[in-house]
Coordinates of C-alpha atoms and ligand atoms in Angstrom, one line a residue:
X16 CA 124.7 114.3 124.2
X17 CA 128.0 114.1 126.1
X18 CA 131.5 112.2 124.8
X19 CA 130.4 109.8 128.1
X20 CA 126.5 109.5 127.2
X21 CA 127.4 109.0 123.1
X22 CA 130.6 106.0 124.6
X23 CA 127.9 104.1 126.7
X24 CA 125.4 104.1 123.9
X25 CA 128.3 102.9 121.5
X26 CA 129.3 99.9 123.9
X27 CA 125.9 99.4 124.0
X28 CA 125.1 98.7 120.7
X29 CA 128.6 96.8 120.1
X30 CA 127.3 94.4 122.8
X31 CA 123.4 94.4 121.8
X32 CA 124.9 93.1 117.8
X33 CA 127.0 90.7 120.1
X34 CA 124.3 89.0 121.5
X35 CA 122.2 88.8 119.0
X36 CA 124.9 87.7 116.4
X37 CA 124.9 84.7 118.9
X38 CA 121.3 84.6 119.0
X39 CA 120.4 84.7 115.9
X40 CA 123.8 82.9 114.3
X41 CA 122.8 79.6 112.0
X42 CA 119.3 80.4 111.6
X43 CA 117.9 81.0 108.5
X44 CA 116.1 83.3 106.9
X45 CA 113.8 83.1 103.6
X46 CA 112.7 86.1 101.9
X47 CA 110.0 86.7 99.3
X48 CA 108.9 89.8 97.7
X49 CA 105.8 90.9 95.4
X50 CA 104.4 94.2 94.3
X51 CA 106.9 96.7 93.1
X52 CA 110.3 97.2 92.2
X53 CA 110.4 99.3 95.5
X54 CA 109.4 96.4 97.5
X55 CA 112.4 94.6 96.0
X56 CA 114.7 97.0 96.6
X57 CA 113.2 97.2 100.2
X58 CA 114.3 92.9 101.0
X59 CA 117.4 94.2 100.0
X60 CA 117.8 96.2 103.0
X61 CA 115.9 93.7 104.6
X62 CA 118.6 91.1 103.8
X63 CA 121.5 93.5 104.7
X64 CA 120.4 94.0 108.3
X65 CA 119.5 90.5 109.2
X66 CA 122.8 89.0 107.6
X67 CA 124.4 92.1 109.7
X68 CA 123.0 90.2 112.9
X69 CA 124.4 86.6 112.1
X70 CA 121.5 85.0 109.9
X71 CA 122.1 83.0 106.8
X72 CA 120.1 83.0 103.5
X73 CA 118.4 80.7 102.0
X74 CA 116.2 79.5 99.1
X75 CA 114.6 76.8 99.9
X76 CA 111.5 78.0 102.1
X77 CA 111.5 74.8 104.3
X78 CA 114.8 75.5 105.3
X79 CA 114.1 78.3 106.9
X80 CA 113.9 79.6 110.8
X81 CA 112.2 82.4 109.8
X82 CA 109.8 83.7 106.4
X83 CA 109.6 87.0 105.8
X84 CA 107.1 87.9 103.0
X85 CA 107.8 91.6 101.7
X86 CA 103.7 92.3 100.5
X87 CA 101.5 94.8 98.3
X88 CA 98.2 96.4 98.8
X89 CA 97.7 97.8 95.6
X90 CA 94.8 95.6 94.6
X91 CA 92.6 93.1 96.1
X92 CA 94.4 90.3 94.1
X93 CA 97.6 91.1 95.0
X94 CA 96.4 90.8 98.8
X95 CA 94.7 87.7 98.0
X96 CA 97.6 86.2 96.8
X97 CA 99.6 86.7 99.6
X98 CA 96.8 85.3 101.8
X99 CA 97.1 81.9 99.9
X100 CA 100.9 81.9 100.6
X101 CA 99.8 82.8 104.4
X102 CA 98.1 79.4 104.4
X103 CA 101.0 77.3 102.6
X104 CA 103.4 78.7 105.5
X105 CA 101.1 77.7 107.9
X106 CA 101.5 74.0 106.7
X107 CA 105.2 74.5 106.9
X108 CA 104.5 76.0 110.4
X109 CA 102.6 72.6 111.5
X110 CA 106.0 70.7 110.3
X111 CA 108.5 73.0 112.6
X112 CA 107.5 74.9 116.2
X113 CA 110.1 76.9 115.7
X114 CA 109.3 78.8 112.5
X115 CA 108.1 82.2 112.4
X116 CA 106.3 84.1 109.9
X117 CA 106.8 87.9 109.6
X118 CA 104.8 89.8 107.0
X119 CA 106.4 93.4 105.7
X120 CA 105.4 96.4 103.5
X121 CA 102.4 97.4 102.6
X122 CA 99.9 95.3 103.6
X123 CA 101.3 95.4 106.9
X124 CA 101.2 98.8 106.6
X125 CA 97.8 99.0 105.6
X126 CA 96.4 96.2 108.1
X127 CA 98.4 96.4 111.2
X128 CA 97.1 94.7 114.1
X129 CA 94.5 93.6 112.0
X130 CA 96.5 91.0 110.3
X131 CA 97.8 89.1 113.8
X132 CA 93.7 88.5 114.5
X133 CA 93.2 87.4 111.1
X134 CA 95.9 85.7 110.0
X135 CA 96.8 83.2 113.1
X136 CA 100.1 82.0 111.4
X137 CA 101.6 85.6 111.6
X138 CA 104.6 86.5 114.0
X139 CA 105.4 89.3 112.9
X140 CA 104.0 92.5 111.4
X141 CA 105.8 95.0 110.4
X142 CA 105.3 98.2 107.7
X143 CA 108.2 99.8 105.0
X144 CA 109.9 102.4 107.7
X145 CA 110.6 99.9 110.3
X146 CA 113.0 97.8 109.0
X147 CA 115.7 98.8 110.8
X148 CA 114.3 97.4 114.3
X149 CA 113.4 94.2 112.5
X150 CA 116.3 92.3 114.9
X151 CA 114.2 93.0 118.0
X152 CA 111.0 92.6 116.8
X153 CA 112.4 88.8 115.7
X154 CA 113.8 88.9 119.1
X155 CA 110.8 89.6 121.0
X156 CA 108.8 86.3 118.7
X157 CA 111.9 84.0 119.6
X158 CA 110.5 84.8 123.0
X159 CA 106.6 83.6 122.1
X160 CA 105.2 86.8 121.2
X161 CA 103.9 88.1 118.8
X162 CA 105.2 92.1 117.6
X163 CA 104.3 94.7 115.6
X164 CA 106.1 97.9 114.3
X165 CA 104.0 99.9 111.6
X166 CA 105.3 103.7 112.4
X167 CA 105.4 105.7 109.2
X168 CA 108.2 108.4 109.3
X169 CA 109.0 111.5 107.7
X170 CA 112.8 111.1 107.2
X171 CA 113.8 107.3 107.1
X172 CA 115.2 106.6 103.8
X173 CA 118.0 103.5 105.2
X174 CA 120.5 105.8 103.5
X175 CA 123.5 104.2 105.4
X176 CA 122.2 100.9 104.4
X177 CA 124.4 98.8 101.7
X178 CA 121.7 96.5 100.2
X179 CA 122.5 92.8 99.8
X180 CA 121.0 92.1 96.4
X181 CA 120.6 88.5 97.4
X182 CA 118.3 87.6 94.3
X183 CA 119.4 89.9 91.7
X184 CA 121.3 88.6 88.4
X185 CA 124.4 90.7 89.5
X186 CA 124.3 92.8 86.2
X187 CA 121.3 95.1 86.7
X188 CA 120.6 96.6 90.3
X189 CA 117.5 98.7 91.7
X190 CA 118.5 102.2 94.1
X191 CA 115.8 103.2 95.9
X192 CA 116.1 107.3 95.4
X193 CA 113.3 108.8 97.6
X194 CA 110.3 106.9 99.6
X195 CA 106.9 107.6 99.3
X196 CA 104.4 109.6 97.9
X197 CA 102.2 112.9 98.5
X198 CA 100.2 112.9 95.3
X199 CA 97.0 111.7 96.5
X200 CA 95.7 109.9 93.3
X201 CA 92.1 109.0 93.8
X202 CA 92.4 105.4 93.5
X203 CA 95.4 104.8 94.8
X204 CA 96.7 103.1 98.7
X205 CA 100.4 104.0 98.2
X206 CA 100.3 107.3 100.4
X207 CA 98.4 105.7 102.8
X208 CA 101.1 103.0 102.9
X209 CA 104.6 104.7 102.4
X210 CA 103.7 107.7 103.8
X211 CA 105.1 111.1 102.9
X212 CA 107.6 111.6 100.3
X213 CA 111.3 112.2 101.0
X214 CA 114.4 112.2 98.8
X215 CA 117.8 110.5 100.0
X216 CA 120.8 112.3 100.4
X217 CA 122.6 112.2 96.6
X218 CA 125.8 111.3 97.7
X219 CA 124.6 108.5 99.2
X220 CA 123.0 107.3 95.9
X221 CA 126.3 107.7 94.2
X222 CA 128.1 106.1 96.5
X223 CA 125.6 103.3 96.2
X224 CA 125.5 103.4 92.4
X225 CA 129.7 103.7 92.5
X226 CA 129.6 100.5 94.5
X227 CA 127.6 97.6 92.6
X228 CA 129.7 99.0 89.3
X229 CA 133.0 97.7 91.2
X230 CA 130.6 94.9 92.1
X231 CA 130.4 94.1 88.0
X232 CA 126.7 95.7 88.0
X233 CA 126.1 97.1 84.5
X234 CA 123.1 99.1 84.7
X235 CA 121.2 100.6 87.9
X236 CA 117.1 101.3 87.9
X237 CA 116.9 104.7 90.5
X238 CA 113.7 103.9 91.5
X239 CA 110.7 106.3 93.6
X240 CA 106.9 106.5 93.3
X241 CA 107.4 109.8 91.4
X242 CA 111.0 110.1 90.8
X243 CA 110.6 113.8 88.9
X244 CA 109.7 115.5 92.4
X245 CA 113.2 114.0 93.8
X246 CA 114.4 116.9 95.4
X247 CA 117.4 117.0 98.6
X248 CA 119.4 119.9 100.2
X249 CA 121.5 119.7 102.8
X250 CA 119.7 123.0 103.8
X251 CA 116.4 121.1 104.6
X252 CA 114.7 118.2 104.5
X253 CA 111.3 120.1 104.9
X254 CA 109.3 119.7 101.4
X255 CA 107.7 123.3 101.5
X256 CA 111.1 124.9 102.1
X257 CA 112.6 122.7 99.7
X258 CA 110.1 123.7 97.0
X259 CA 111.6 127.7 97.9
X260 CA 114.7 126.6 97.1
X261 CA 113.7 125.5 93.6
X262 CA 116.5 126.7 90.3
X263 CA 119.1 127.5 93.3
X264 CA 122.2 125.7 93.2
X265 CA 121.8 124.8 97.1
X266 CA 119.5 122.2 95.9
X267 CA 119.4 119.3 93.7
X268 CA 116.3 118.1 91.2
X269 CA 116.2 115.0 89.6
X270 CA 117.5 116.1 86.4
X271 CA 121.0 117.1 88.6
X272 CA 121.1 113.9 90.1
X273 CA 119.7 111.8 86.8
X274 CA 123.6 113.8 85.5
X275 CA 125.7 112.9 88.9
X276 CA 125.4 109.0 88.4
X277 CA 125.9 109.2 84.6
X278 CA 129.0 110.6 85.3
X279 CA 130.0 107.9 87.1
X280 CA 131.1 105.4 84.0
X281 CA 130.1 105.2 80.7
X282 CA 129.8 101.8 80.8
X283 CA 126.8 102.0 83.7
X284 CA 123.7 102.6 82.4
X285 CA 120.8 104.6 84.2
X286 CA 117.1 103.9 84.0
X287 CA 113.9 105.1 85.9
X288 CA 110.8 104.7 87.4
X289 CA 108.2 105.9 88.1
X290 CA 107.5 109.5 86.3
X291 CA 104.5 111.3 86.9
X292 CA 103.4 113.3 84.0
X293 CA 103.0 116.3 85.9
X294 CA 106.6 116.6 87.0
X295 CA 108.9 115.3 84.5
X296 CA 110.7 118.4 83.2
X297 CA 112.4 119.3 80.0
X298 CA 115.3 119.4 82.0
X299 CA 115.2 115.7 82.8
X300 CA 114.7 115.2 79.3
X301 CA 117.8 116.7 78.0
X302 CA 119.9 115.2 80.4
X303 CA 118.9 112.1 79.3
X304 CA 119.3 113.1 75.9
X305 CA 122.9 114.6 76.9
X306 CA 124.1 111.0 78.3
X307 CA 124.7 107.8 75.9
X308 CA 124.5 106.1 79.0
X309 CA 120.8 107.2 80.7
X310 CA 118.4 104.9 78.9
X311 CA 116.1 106.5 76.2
X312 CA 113.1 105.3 78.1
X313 CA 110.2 106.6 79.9
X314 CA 107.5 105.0 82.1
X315 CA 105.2 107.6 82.2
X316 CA 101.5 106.4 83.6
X317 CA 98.7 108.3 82.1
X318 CA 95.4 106.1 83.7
X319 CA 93.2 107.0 81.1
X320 CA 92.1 109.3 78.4
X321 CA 89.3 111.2 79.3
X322 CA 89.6 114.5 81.0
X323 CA 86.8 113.7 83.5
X324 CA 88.1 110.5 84.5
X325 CA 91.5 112.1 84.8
X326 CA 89.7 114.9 87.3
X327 CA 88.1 112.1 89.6
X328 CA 91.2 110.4 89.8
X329 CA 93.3 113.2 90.7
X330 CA 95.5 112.9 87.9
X331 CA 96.2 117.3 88.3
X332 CA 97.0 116.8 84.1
X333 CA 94.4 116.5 81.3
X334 CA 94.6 114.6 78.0
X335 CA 95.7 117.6 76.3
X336 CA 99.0 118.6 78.7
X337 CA 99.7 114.7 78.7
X338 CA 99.9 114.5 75.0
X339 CA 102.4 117.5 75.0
X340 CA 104.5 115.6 77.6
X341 CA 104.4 112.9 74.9
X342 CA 105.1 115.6 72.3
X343 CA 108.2 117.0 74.2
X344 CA 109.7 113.7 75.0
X345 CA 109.6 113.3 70.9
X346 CA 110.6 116.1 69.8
X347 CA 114.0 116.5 72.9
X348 CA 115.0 112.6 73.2
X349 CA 114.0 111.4 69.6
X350 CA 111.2 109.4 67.7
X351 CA 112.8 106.0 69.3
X352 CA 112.5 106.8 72.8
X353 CA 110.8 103.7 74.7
X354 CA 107.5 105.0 76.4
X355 CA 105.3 102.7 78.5
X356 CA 101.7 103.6 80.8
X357 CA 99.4 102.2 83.2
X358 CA 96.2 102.2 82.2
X359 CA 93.0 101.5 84.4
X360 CA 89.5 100.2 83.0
X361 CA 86.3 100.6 85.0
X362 CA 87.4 103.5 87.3
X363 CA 84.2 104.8 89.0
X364 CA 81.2 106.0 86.6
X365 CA 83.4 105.3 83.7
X366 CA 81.6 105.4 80.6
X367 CA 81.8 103.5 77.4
X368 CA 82.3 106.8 75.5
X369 CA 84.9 107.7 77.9
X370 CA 86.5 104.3 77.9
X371 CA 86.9 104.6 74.0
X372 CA 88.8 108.2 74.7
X373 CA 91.5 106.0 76.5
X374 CA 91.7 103.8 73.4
X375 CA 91.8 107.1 70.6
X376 CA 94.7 108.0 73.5
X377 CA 96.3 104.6 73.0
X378 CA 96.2 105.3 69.2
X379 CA 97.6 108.8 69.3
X380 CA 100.6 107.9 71.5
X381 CA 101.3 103.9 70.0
X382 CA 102.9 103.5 73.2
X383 CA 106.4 100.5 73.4
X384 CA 104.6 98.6 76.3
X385 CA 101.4 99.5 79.0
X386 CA 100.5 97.7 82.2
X387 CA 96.9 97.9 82.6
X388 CA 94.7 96.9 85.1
X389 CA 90.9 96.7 86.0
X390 CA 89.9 99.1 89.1
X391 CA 90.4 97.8 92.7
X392 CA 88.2 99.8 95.2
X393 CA 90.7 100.4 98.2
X394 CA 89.6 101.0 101.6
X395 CA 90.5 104.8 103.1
X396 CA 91.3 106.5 99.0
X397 CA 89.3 108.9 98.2
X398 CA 87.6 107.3 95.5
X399 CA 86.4 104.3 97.8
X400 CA 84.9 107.6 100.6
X401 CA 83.7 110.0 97.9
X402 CA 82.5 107.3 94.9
X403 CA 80.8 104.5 93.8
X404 CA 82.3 101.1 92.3
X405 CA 79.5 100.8 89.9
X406 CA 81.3 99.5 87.0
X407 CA 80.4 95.6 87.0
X408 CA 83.1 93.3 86.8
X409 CA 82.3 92.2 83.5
X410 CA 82.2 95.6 82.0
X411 CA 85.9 96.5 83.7
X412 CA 87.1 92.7 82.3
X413 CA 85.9 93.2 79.0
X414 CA 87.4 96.7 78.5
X415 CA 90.6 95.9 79.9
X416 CA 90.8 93.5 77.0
X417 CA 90.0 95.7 74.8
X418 CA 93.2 97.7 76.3
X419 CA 95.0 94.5 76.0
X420 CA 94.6 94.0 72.7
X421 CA 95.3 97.4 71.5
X422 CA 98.3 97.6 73.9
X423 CA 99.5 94.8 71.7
X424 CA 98.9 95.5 67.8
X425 CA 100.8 98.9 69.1
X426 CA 104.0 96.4 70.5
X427 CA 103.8 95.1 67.3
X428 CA 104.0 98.4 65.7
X429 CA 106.7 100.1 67.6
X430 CA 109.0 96.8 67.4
X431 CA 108.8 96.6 63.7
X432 CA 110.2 100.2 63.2
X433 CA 113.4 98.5 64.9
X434 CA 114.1 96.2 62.3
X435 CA 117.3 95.9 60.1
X436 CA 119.0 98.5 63.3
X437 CA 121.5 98.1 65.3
X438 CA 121.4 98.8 68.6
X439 CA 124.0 98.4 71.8
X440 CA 122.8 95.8 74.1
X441 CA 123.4 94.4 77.3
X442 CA 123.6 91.0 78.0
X443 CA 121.4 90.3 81.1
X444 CA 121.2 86.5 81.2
X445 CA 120.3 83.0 78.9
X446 CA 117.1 83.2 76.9
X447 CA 114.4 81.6 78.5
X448 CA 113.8 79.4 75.6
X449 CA 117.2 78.2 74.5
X450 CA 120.6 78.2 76.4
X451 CA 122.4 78.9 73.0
X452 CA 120.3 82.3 73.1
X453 CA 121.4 85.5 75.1
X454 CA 118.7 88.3 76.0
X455 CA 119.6 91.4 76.6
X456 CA 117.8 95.5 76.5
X457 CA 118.6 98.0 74.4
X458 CA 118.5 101.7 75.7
X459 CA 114.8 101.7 74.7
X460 CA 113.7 98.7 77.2
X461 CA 112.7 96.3 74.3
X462 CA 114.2 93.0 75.2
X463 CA 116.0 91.5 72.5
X464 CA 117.3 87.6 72.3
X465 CA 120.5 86.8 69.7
X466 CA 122.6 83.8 69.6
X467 CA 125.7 83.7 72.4
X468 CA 129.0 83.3 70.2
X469 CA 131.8 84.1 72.1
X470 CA 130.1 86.9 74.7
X471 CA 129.6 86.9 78.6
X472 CA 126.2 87.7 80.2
X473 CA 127.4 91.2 81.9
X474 CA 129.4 93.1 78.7
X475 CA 127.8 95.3 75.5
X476 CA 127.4 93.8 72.1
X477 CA 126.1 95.5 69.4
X478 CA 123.0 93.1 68.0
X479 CA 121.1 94.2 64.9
X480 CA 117.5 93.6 64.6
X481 CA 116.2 91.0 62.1
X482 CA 113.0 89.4 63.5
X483 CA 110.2 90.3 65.8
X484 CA 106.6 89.5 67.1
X485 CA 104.9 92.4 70.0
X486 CA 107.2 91.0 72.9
X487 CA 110.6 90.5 71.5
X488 CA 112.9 91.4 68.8
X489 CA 115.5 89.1 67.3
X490 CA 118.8 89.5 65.9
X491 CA 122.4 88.8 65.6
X492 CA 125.7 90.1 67.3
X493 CA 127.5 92.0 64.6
X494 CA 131.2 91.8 65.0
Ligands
SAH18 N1 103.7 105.6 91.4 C1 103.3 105.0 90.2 C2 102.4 103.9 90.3 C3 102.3 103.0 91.4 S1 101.1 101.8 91.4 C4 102.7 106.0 89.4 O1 102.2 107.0 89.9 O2 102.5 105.8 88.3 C5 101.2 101.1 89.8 C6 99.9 101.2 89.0 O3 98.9 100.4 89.6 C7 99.3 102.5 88.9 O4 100.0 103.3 87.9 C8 97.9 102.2 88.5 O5 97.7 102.1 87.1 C9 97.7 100.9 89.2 N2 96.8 101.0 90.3 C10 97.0 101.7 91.5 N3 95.9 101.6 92.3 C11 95.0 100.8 91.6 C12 93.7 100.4 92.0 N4 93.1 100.7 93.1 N5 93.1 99.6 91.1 C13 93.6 99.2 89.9 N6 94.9 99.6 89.6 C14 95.6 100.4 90.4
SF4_19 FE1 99.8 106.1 93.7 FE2 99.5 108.3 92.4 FE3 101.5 108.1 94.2 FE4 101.6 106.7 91.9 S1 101.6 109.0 92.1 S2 102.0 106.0 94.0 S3 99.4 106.2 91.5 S4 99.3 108.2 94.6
F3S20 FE1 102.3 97.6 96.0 FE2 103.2 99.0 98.0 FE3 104.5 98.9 95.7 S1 101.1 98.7 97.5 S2 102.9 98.6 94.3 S3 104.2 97.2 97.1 S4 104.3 100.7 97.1

């Protein structure tokens, strides 16, 4: 481009953000967010480029000029959800002409076009790379149409983007560290949604993570759908040439960057999510045995317990090379290290035998916390092309209960063996219960709740442990 082409493209932006500052100045905007922490990241940058062009937040929904609802595919009840707050906009919608509706993320993403015919009160569609032309998209509704922008793309990661955490607590923050995801689990709508994986440029993180501790942030979640195959050069952004330039110091893993933001401060802490367990490496875990300051928890889905299951979900790991993830993770970080799953019951052809193997996996590993979940065929996953859901309802509800319960005599377990220690803590926030109660994590996630004294929500106490039930731990500040 010329020094005269790259000038008139300038002035035109400048005057572009000029007009639409006017345009779009004193309306407001509400946002609302579900599925994963990535989504929340995502209004973030959402909120940054709309307040950018002149709009104003706000919290009350029926104050708003426009509602943008940030969505999730992952199951059929997350979507169903969303379409029951469709139909409460749509009342709001009857009460003011003016509103519009926009609907972001993944079901966007996964429904495109589809969702203008089926859900009338939608303005606006538009998927998780696209953000960045949000302001004419709204444009183009504030002129009576409706518009839609669900390209996927193999490089936008909104590095340049400072999010505005407009819903956070101010103390604990969420850095998107790479988008999307090329593993392919059977079950799974992700890919299909996010598109291919990239990593964001590590300086940029810093940068980022450097910035909300000035802003008084305390502790920073870098988040991705499989953080362990974070990987950036400024060499290439190309994943197979990337993958060459693996152990060579022209490119950086996870574990390096997992060490750049520790470095930072001290007094930030780091934590993760989400790990896959057939790319977390040893080095990861001894930098996070290395640094105080990178949290001594891992989220590290294992789905189920049974090899064959594991195979037909695409898993790439068995029950055997899981268990010496677990085993490694013990043995470099320490007997105390928080570990959490996901499990899912009733996965295609599922059997009761192999069902029980996910519970004797339960009781091997006694895991801090799982998320579990009963199988959602999606439409274009391999499982819902190459299987059958043939696991009735009422079998997938009444083994994920029997997950449940397990999940929590286990809590129960792992939280007594913190009793009578004392651990550093910070001080997130009021206890939900009682206002003379702080709650707070230690380094191992478990979220412990200790009278206030003379303490601020935002600085380190040391608490020891004297009560507990499978949720929460109880204690004291010791002076
Ligand atoms: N990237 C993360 C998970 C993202 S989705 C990872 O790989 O672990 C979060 C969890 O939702 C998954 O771990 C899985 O347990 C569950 N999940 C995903 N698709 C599902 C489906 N179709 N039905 C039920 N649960 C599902
Ligand atoms: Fe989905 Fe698997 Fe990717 Fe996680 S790793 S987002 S479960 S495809
Ligand atoms: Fe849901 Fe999309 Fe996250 S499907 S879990 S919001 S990546």
């Amino acid at each position: 481009m010329t020094n005269c082409q790259s000038l008139y493209k300038f002035a035109k932006n400048i005057l572009m953000l000029k007009i639409r500052n006017k345009i779009f100045s004193n309306k407001k905007v509400y946002i609302e967010s579900y599925g994963c922490q990535m989504n929340f990241s995502d209004s973030e940058i959402v909120s940054s480029i709309l307040l950018k062009e002149g709009f104003d937040h706000t919290k009350t929904v029926e104050k708003a000029d426009l509602i943008l609802i940030n969505t999730c595919s992952i199951r059929e009840k997350a979507e169903e959800s969303i379409r029951k707050r469709l139909s409460f906009f749509n009342s709001l919608k009857k009460k003011n002409n003016n509103l519009k509706i926009g609907v972001l993320g993944c079901m966007a993403e996964r429904l495109k076009e589809k969702l203008l015919h089926e859900e009338k009160v939608v303005d606006l569609v538009v998927g998780p790379d696209s953000y960045r032309n949000l302001p004419d998209l709204i444009n183009k509704t504030n002129k009576g149409y409706k518009s839609i922008d669900t390209k996927l793309s193999k490089v936008e990661t909104y590095d340049d983007i400072v999010p505005h955490h407009f819903d956070s607590n101010n103390i604990t923050g969420l850095i998107s560290i790479m988008r999307g995801c090329d593993n392919m689990c059977s079950f799974c709508v992700v890919p299909f949604t996010r598109g291919r994986e990239r990593s964001r440029n590590p300086n940029s993180i810093v940068k980022e993570a450097k910035d909300l501790f000035k802003k008084g942030f305390r502790e920073v979640t870098l988040l991705g759908q499989n953080v362990d195959s974070f990987r950036w050069s400024h060499l290439s952004n190309n994943k197979k040439e990337l993958e060459k330039l693996q152990n060579n110091s022209e490119s950086i893993s996870f574990a390096n960057l997992l060490e750049m933001v520790a470095l930072i401060t001290p007094d930030l802490r780091i934590r993760f999510s989400t790990s896959h367990p057939k790319d977390i490496t040893d080095d990861v875990l001894y930098v996070i045995k290395k640094y105080e300051n990178i949290c001594n928890y891992i989220h590290l889905p294992a789905q189920s317990g049974n090899n064959r299951i594991l195979k037909l979900m695409n898993r790439t790991y068995t029950r055997e090379w899981y268990l010496n993830k677990i085993n490694s993770i013990r043995k470099i970080v320490g007997d105390d290290c928080g570990i959490s799953s996901d499990f899912i019951s009733g996965f295609c052809s599922e059997t009761n035998k192999e069902h029980k193997d996910t519970l004797s996996l339960m009781d091997e590993i006694k895991y801090d916390y799982s998320y579990t979940f009963s199988y959602s065929e999606r439409k274009g996953t391999m499982a819902e092309r190459k299987f059958n859901d043939d696991i009735p309802i009422n079998i997938k509800q009444k083994r994920l209960s029997e997950l449940i319960i397990k999940q929590r005599e286990h809590s129960f377990y792992r939280n007594k063996l913190f009793l009578n220690k004392t651990y550093r803590v910070l001080i997130e926030g009021l206890s939900k219960k009682s206002e003379n109660n702080f709650k707070g994590r230690n380094s191992e996630n478990k979220t412990i709740v200790f009278p206030k004294r003379k303490y601020n929500i935002g600085e380190y106490v040391d608490v020891k442990v004297l009560k507990c039930n499978s949720a929460t731990l109880f204690g004291e500040i010791l002076n």
